[in-house]
Amino acid sequence: MNSSSTDLSELLQQALAKYPVDEIGEGKTANVARDAIEEQIPAQISELLADTDLVVEGSAGQGRWTSIPWVAIMDPRETTAIQNGIYVVYLFEPQEDRVTLTLNQGVTTLKNNHGMKQARERLRSIATAVSTELQLEEFSTGPLEFPHSSQRNKLYGPGTIVYKQYTLAEFPDAKTVTSDLQTLVAAYQSYVTTNSPSGQTSIIEDFETDSEPTESTGRKTTSETSTPTVYQVPIKSEAGPIRTNYNRTILDGVPREVIEYPWETPMDAERLCIWGNQADDPAEIGDYLLFADRDGRYDGEYTLLARVADATRLDAQTARQFTDAVGWGDVSDETYPHVLLLEPVWNATLDREEFWETLGFKGWPNDTYSAIDFNRDGSTFFSKYDSVDAFLEQIKGHAKSFDEDGERTAISDPAEDYESLEAALTDIRDRLAASSTGTAWLQSRIGDAIIEDWSTALDGFKPSDEVSARAAASFDQLRAVYETLEPELTDKADILGIGSLSRFSPAKTLFLGWVRILQTDLEIPHGLLSQPRLNSILRETYTVSTDTASAEETDLVEHPLTDHITTGEPTLYKFTAPPDYWLTAYEYTALAFEDADRETWDRIENGDIILFHSTAQPGWEAVDEQNAGLIGAGIVRTKTMKPVETQWWYDERQGRPRDDSFPYLVTFERLFGTGSFTHIDFEANIFAKSSERVSTELQALTSDALPFAAVNSICEEVADSGFPRHQTVLALDDSKATALIEALSERLQEVAPIAVHKSFDGTLDADTILEGLYFPGGQGEEIISQIEGTLKAGKHTILTGPPGTGKTAIAHRVGEYLATEYPYLYSGSQVTTATADWSTFDTVGGYMPHEDDADGHNLEFTPGLVLNRFKDRTTNTQRNESLVIDELNRADIDKAFGQLFTVLSGQPVQLPYTRKGQEVELTPVDTQRQPAAHEYRIPTSWNLFATLNTYDKTSLYEMSYAFMRRFSFIRVPAPTLDGRADDEIHALLENYAQRWQLDVDALTEMTDTNPLLDVGLIWQAANGAIEDRAIGPAVVKDILEYLTQTQSIAWERRLTQAVVSYIFPQLEGIPKRGRVVRSIADVDCIDRSLLDTAAKEMLQVAAIQETDG
């Protein structure tokens, strides 16, 4: 008993100290605190109380870490679930470093029948009645405040009957913990006996019986005399599903006709503000939502106040319809049955810091929908405000609405002319922040890299200056962007109410202010855009320098291509082809050479750089002419070939004038392009597209090419000759190539160097893959054929069979073969061995200290085995590496792959981790662009191979159906030996030995017996002793190799030692292993005494005597 109490005290403290506070609200993972709360503490309490009738359960959250984990002790006469009745419960508050032992109440029935407000009052009444009856003087009486309670557990406080709190700083000793628990449980059971004997109702049910019936319409209304509930709705400022939905249905609004069918709303407006969540009971009409932009846990600002015009909780089917109708389902798989219509909506004029100080808040709540308790302990709210209604009236700013066209009206009165740029920036930032636009509209059209390029060009620039050609190119781009966007900027300036700065129009003022805001947000300290600078650029009052040797151009620009040039010694090539050729080249991420260029193809080496030159005239006559120039580049990874009859490029099509074939391929380690790749369909081959479609895609592909005139001019400036346009492929002078790469680099974007959209449709060459392996009767070729079919079907593969049959060798070789023969699909292969302690931390990843962090305080997400197959951790480049997992049956498969089940089906998954402020995502490939830091894209052809030993069938059965159905199971059997004659066995072993290149002659010279036959007979005896138990040829190979290296030992003893060394380890833990041992002992060439001794020591069975083993 004393030991148990000590363990319980330690476990309570451990649960508090180890709880992952930073992950509250995110998906649960393996953790010491979780194990303590859900397993160890309930077990210790059950042992301590020694009452088998009590139900003891613990939870750290349903799928996600909860802010208040619990361990409950329930008397079945009163309740068996914490949703109802009265029970003893430990409530943990890890954010406060304390745990509270309470007698508490279930709230679900009360909430469902009466709503949150009435439920709170009834809970308090019940708590008072029960605490008065119990008279537990050593315990405090409720209610109790839980500052970090979420929407789900916000009624823990008023539901508290009596309690006693423990803090980590002053945790009681084991004796006190035990005494407190036993006292409270005894009082609880006495209460249950008195108030809930068989056939009677509990006190909570008595309250329900006495209450008046409530309406079941799903909607509730705040009466004119009651105080409205105000719900906080803090939304993270970074991109995410909730932010997207907020922009769509609150800021932009939803057309009425979209939701009329799923929800018959009472509003007549054509555009409505809608919000939704998963709250158990609907808000009441007349309540309020206070929205905020949350920046971390302790920063941010309140933005909008909205009155609930209608609220309801939809049934599951209608909720799904509604979620899809308003677009919430586009970014989340969740449904939101609690929907609220908000009207009117005001800008909130509420200072966050002052408001938090008034209420005693320390940070944002843990969920995005929680009622504000204005009466909370430490609150001075009612000394500052006469009422909640008075507070609401005070914080209402300008009302927000929609005009007849569905556009949002001006957020506030239009601004007058600005007196300074600083005043303009302040006003523009405020108006953008309060609008549905935010800063994202311009940022998405320009991009951070362009803003940084402009800033570099603007650094030190003065109107009428002489600028470099590079700076002039940036200014040309800035001017073109403004002229293109000017009509839209004019409309937005009008909607936002933007004023004028000096002689600038509102549109120019908005553009200037918006760019400055983006520069500030990107923390760019130099080259800030100003009114004089923008005016000079728009009017082109500067001059362009003709000095090509200026100091700023002497150093190479920073880019992966230039870095590769400086760190290695690559040969730089140019490759010239028609524009439609390049469409296919980027589709397959490879360049194709014809026979005439075979010699050059042979000379190209890994690490060389190739520049892509597109001519103006397409090879397909029906396709429009394009702008000629440089459109990309790549760093060579490897070379391969495709079948001559395989047609990828348009000029390979049968009947083309040249009837060409391009069988020689070059693939890339890193690949770059200048085009707009999001407008190109890389899933479809050029033959499946119309000429009009191809023309459109070629415009996107060549849209930002470095024009040929500029290319030729650069070559003439650094050398005495122009660009060699006529030859298909040619090595360039280093000076030309380097200058061209520098000029091209600012236009390039990195794209996937493998064909991420393509499925595997090739073949596997069995002779190559099985070289050195032997499978009798064509078994090997059949296995490879099955794997080929599985790959083409898009399934993953598990190779099953006895140990030693070659499963691992086949899987490894297939992975290497794919990377070697199909490098445009696969960038490599990785082999690993499963272990018993694998979890999703190993397969998916998790938080680890940064490698440069000596103290280990800064944690960052580190990808695991699977995620590392999709992206290079150093360069962020898209990868596609086959993963081979050996001995999969060693791992707890569901635990190790739980989050990856969906990934194995090629579906998107959002992980409970963040990287650079955004949630880590695994998604099927939807674009050719480089993945962001938090994105891991799953190529269409990615595959996982695993091996599974069936020697212990229980391992196979431990795999869930959810896992198994994502794989194709292919059997790799051991050869059938039963019933074979001696000469057949000898011939079989001889074939194996020849394939393994073993020196059998030397083995035969040292003995007058037949070594191969002896080994074969032992193999036959081992495999025929019991059903479904066999060893593969790899074990036999080990035996033969051992025998050839130990020729000084007598043959029978040597052979027996080989059996002990290589066969006995395969029998450990196998039922009926004694039969196998005795079957081997019956072979004439075995030293039975030695075998018997070893069997007793290693396997606890006898080889000579008959036993029950």
Tab-separated table of C-alpha atoms in Angstrom, residues 71-330:
chain	number	residue	atom	x	y	z
A	71	VAL	CA	-8.254	10.873	-14.142
A	72	ALA	CA	-11.751	9.999	-12.857
A	73	ILE	CA	-13.012	7.515	-10.242
A	74	MET	CA	-16.669	6.587	-10.837
A	75	ASP	CA	-19.162	4.515	-8.870
A	76	PRO	CA	-21.288	2.599	-11.447
A	77	ARG	CA	-24.383	3.140	-9.273
A	78	GLU	CA	-24.046	6.855	-10.070
A	79	THR	CA	-22.250	6.989	-13.428
A	80	THR	CA	-19.763	5.178	-15.658
A	81	ALA	CA	-18.833	8.190	-17.821
A	82	ILE	CA	-17.720	11.699	-16.925
A	83	GLN	CA	-20.398	13.242	-19.138
A	84	ASN	CA	-23.072	12.600	-16.493
A	85	GLY	CA	-23.521	12.110	-12.765
A	86	ILE	CA	-21.133	12.817	-9.909
A	87	TYR	CA	-17.629	11.394	-9.620
A	88	VAL	CA	-14.195	11.943	-8.072
A	89	VAL	CA	-11.659	13.322	-10.525
A	90	TYR	CA	-8.086	14.599	-10.617
A	91	LEU	CA	-8.074	17.672	-12.899
A	92	PHE	CA	-4.587	18.573	-14.156
A	93	GLU	CA	-3.625	22.143	-15.085
A	94	PRO	CA	-0.130	21.751	-16.552
A	95	GLN	CA	-0.004	25.414	-17.566
A	96	GLU	CA	-0.401	26.328	-13.885
A	97	ASP	CA	1.772	23.476	-12.522
A	98	ARG	CA	-1.053	22.148	-10.358
A	99	VAL	CA	-3.486	19.253	-10.043
A	100	THR	CA	-6.814	19.391	-8.200
A	101	LEU	CA	-8.540	16.463	-6.530
A	102	THR	CA	-12.252	17.247	-6.867
A	103	LEU	CA	-15.712	15.841	-6.466
A	104	ASN	CA	-17.239	17.028	-9.733
A	105	GLN	CA	-20.236	16.669	-12.035
A	106	GLY	CA	-20.972	15.604	-15.610
A	107	VAL	CA	-22.419	18.404	-17.700
A	108	THR	CA	-23.524	16.993	-21.053
A	109	THR	CA	-27.201	16.380	-20.143
A	110	LEU	CA	-27.519	19.752	-18.449
A	111	LYS	CA	-25.932	21.587	-21.386
A	112	ASN	CA	-28.034	19.809	-23.973
A	113	ASN	CA	-31.292	20.434	-22.117
A	114	HIS	CA	-30.767	23.949	-20.792
A	115	GLY	CA	-27.872	25.601	-22.602
A	116	MET	CA	-24.630	26.879	-21.159
A	117	LYS	CA	-25.996	29.630	-18.928
A	118	GLN	CA	-28.689	27.625	-17.183
A	119	ALA	CA	-26.379	24.626	-16.938
A	120	ARG	CA	-23.848	26.747	-15.069
A	121	GLU	CA	-26.453	27.846	-12.511
A	122	ARG	CA	-27.791	24.331	-12.018
A	123	LEU	CA	-24.289	22.955	-11.529
A	124	ARG	CA	-23.656	25.518	-8.818
A	125	SER	CA	-26.942	24.654	-7.112
A	126	ILE	CA	-26.161	20.943	-7.166
A	127	ALA	CA	-22.632	21.603	-5.897
A	128	THR	CA	-23.976	23.594	-2.961
A	129	ALA	CA	-26.510	20.922	-2.058
A	130	VAL	CA	-24.025	18.050	-2.193
A	131	SER	CA	-21.205	19.853	-0.357
A	132	THR	CA	-23.660	20.798	2.424
A	133	GLU	CA	-24.647	17.165	2.792
A	134	LEU	CA	-21.074	15.840	2.808
A	135	GLN	CA	-19.580	18.342	5.308
A	136	LEU	CA	-15.956	17.603	4.310
A	137	GLU	CA	-14.213	20.238	6.430
A	138	GLU	CA	-10.704	19.332	5.183
A	139	PHE	CA	-11.759	20.109	1.591
A	140	SER	CA	-12.637	23.497	0.094
A	141	THR	CA	-16.046	23.995	-1.502
A	142	GLY	CA	-16.565	25.015	-5.118
A	143	PRO	CA	-16.958	26.637	-7.542
A	144	LEU	CA	-13.378	26.679	-8.759
A	145	GLU	CA	-11.810	28.692	-11.578
A	146	PHE	CA	-9.867	26.971	-14.373
A	147	PRO	CA	-8.208	29.803	-16.364
A	148	HIS	CA	-7.187	27.551	-19.265
A	149	SER	CA	-10.493	25.788	-19.741
A	150	SER	CA	-11.655	25.378	-23.331
A	151	GLN	CA	-15.151	25.212	-24.761
A	152	ARG	CA	-15.309	21.503	-23.920
A	153	ASN	CA	-14.286	21.783	-20.269
A	154	LYS	CA	-15.393	25.279	-19.309
A	155	LEU	CA	-18.026	23.913	-16.858
A	156	TYR	CA	-15.476	22.074	-14.724
A	157	GLY	CA	-15.356	25.192	-12.504
A	158	PRO	CA	-19.050	25.596	-11.588
A	159	GLY	CA	-19.388	21.808	-11.483
A	160	THR	CA	-16.808	21.503	-8.681
A	161	ILE	CA	-18.434	20.371	-5.402
A	162	VAL	CA	-15.370	20.134	-3.135
A	163	TYR	CA	-11.681	20.143	-3.945
A	164	LYS	CA	-8.096	20.112	-2.730
A	165	GLN	CA	-5.241	21.513	-4.859
A	166	TYR	CA	-1.609	20.386	-5.105
A	167	THR	CA	1.125	22.429	-6.800
A	168	LEU	CA	4.486	21.209	-8.059
A	169	ALA	CA	6.231	23.711	-5.814
A	170	GLU	CA	4.505	22.398	-2.647
A	171	PHE	CA	3.385	18.887	-3.462
A	172	PRO	CA	2.223	16.894	-0.403
A	173	ASP	CA	3.896	13.698	0.713
A	174	ALA	CA	2.691	10.256	-0.304
A	175	LYS	CA	0.757	9.713	2.930
A	176	THR	CA	-1.270	12.894	2.454
A	177	VAL	CA	-2.034	12.079	-1.192
A	178	THR	CA	-3.308	8.658	-0.160
A	179	SER	CA	-5.364	9.964	2.764
A	180	ASP	CA	-7.009	12.708	0.685
A	181	LEU	CA	-8.011	10.303	-2.058
A	182	GLN	CA	-9.371	7.682	0.320
A	183	THR	CA	-11.336	10.292	2.319
A	184	LEU	CA	-12.981	11.786	-0.752
A	185	VAL	CA	-13.770	8.428	-2.382
A	186	ALA	CA	-15.295	7.143	0.874
A	187	ALA	CA	-17.493	10.250	1.177
A	188	TYR	CA	-18.475	9.913	-2.493
A	189	GLN	CA	-19.479	6.281	-2.114
A	190	SER	CA	-21.444	7.094	1.046
A	191	TYR	CA	-23.287	9.827	-0.834
A	192	VAL	CA	-24.087	7.467	-3.692
A	193	THR	CA	-25.384	4.841	-1.294
A	194	THR	CA	-27.642	7.390	0.413
A	195	ASN	CA	-28.894	9.260	-2.650
A	196	SER	CA	-28.795	6.748	-5.495
A	197	PRO	CA	-29.897	3.340	-4.206
A	198	SER	CA	-31.301	0.908	-6.719
A	199	GLY	CA	-34.467	2.233	-8.299
A	200	GLN	CA	-33.945	5.879	-7.266
A	201	THR	CA	-32.610	8.829	-9.229
A	202	SER	CA	-29.481	10.836	-8.532
A	203	ILE	CA	-29.617	14.403	-7.313
A	204	ILE	CA	-28.762	15.627	-10.837
A	205	GLU	CA	-31.673	13.669	-12.257
A	206	ASP	CA	-33.908	15.166	-9.541
A	207	PHE	CA	-32.930	18.622	-10.767
A	208	GLU	CA	-33.769	17.535	-14.316
A	209	THR	CA	-37.188	16.241	-13.251
A	210	ASP	CA	-38.025	19.495	-11.473
A	211	SER	CA	-37.004	21.680	-14.415
A	212	GLU	CA	-39.369	22.901	-17.064
A	213	PRO	CA	-39.175	21.282	-20.500
A	214	THR	CA	-37.148	23.134	-23.086
A	215	GLU	CA	-37.694	23.655	-26.768
A	216	SER	CA	-35.837	21.357	-29.136
A	217	THR	CA	-35.686	23.610	-32.159
A	218	GLY	CA	-31.929	23.998	-31.931
A	219	ARG	CA	-32.120	27.811	-31.748
A	220	LYS	CA	-31.981	29.915	-28.604
A	221	THR	CA	-32.720	33.546	-27.951
A	222	THR	CA	-31.315	35.852	-25.311
A	223	SER	CA	-34.196	37.608	-23.571
A	224	GLU	CA	-34.290	41.352	-23.519
A	225	THR	CA	-33.347	41.481	-19.839
A	226	SER	CA	-30.529	38.911	-19.810
A	227	THR	CA	-26.840	39.631	-20.298
A	228	PRO	CA	-25.418	38.502	-23.639
A	229	THR	CA	-22.545	36.042	-23.714
A	230	VAL	CA	-19.431	37.334	-25.476
A	231	TYR	CA	-17.288	34.644	-27.124
A	232	GLN	CA	-13.624	35.223	-27.905
A	233	VAL	CA	-12.589	33.988	-31.351
A	234	PRO	CA	-8.784	34.385	-31.666
A	235	ILE	CA	-7.513	33.324	-35.085
A	236	LYS	CA	-3.843	32.706	-35.769
A	237	SER	CA	-2.406	35.343	-38.084
A	238	GLU	CA	-0.438	32.853	-40.191
A	239	ALA	CA	-2.018	30.960	-43.050
A	240	GLY	CA	-4.138	27.955	-42.126
A	241	PRO	CA	-7.626	26.473	-42.563
A	242	ILE	CA	-9.264	28.643	-39.884
A	243	ARG	CA	-7.674	31.820	-41.265
A	244	THR	CA	-8.791	30.883	-44.778
A	245	ASN	CA	-12.353	30.239	-43.637
A	246	TYR	CA	-12.387	33.501	-41.692
A	247	ASN	CA	-11.340	35.417	-44.798
A	248	ARG	CA	-13.973	33.648	-46.891
A	249	THR	CA	-17.075	33.698	-44.745
A	250	ILE	CA	-16.540	36.623	-42.366
A	251	LEU	CA	-14.470	39.155	-44.286
A	252	ASP	CA	-15.654	38.324	-47.806
A	253	GLY	CA	-19.078	37.001	-46.828
A	254	VAL	CA	-21.163	34.237	-48.388
A	255	PRO	CA	-23.811	34.740	-51.118
A	256	ARG	CA	-27.251	34.014	-49.690
A	257	GLU	CA	-28.151	31.553	-52.438
A	258	VAL	CA	-25.200	29.337	-51.479
A	259	ILE	CA	-26.665	28.454	-48.077
A	260	GLU	CA	-30.431	28.738	-48.618
A	261	TYR	CA	-30.848	25.003	-49.115
A	262	PRO	CA	-28.732	23.673	-46.229
A	263	TRP	CA	-29.920	26.355	-43.772
A	264	GLU	CA	-33.089	28.415	-43.957
A	265	THR	CA	-31.664	31.618	-42.520
A	266	PRO	CA	-33.997	34.442	-41.416
A	267	MET	CA	-31.845	37.233	-42.929
A	268	ASP	CA	-32.832	38.944	-46.172
A	269	ALA	CA	-29.374	40.252	-47.118
A	270	GLU	CA	-27.820	39.006	-50.346
A	271	ARG	CA	-24.402	38.488	-48.738
A	272	LEU	CA	-23.986	37.130	-45.220
A	273	CYS	CA	-21.273	36.794	-42.590
A	274	ILE	CA	-21.197	33.175	-41.422
A	275	TRP	CA	-19.125	31.426	-38.774
A	276	GLY	CA	-19.069	27.834	-37.612
A	277	ASN	CA	-17.457	25.530	-35.080
A	278	GLN	CA	-18.051	22.269	-33.222
A	279	ALA	CA	-19.551	23.630	-29.996
A	280	ASP	CA	-22.004	21.253	-28.365
A	281	ASP	CA	-24.823	23.786	-27.943
A	282	PRO	CA	-25.733	26.766	-30.148
A	283	ALA	CA	-25.102	30.338	-29.113
A	284	GLU	CA	-28.117	32.436	-28.298
A	285	ILE	CA	-29.453	35.151	-30.568
A	286	GLY	CA	-28.126	38.411	-29.193
A	287	ASP	CA	-24.800	36.970	-28.058
A	288	TYR	CA	-21.579	38.381	-29.523
A	289	LEU	CA	-18.394	37.091	-31.134
A	290	LEU	CA	-15.214	39.073	-30.506
A	291	PHE	CA	-12.705	38.201	-33.243
A	292	ALA	CA	-8.966	38.727	-32.886
A	293	ASP	CA	-5.789	38.247	-34.901
A	294	ARG	CA	-3.691	36.025	-32.660
A	295	ASP	CA	0.098	36.306	-32.911
A	296	GLY	CA	1.492	33.542	-30.751
A	297	ARG	CA	0.119	33.022	-27.265
A	298	TYR	CA	0.707	36.500	-25.885
A	299	ASP	CA	0.391	38.939	-28.782
A	300	GLY	CA	-2.159	40.080	-31.313
A	301	GLU	CA	-5.141	42.428	-31.452
A	302	TYR	CA	-8.921	42.406	-31.444
A	303	THR	CA	-10.362	43.124	-34.884
A	304	LEU	CA	-14.120	42.594	-35.224
A	305	LEU	CA	-17.202	42.461	-33.018
A	306	ALA	CA	-20.205	40.613	-34.413
A	307	ARG	CA	-23.732	40.093	-33.042
A	308	VAL	CA	-25.329	36.647	-33.365
A	309	ALA	CA	-28.402	37.175	-35.553
A	310	ASP	CA	-29.157	33.462	-35.712
A	311	ALA	CA	-27.507	30.254	-34.518
A	312	THR	CA	-28.293	26.592	-34.749
A	313	ARG	CA	-26.685	23.184	-34.514
A	314	LEU	CA	-27.207	21.156	-37.682
A	315	ASP	CA	-27.537	17.403	-37.913
A	316	ALA	CA	-24.543	15.519	-39.318
A	317	GLN	CA	-25.798	15.288	-42.913
A	318	THR	CA	-26.902	18.922	-43.095
A	319	ALA	CA	-23.666	20.021	-41.425
A	320	ARG	CA	-21.695	18.257	-44.153
A	321	GLN	CA	-23.786	19.958	-46.848
A	322	PHE	CA	-23.373	23.337	-45.216
A	323	THR	CA	-19.625	22.915	-44.690
A	324	ASP	CA	-19.167	22.117	-48.369
A	325	ALA	CA	-21.582	24.838	-49.534
A	326	VAL	CA	-19.713	27.707	-47.858
A	327	GLY	CA	-16.277	26.368	-48.836
A	328	TRP	CA	-15.001	25.303	-45.418
A	329	GLY	CA	-14.584	21.784	-46.739
A	330	ASP	CA	-12.048	23.013	-49.314
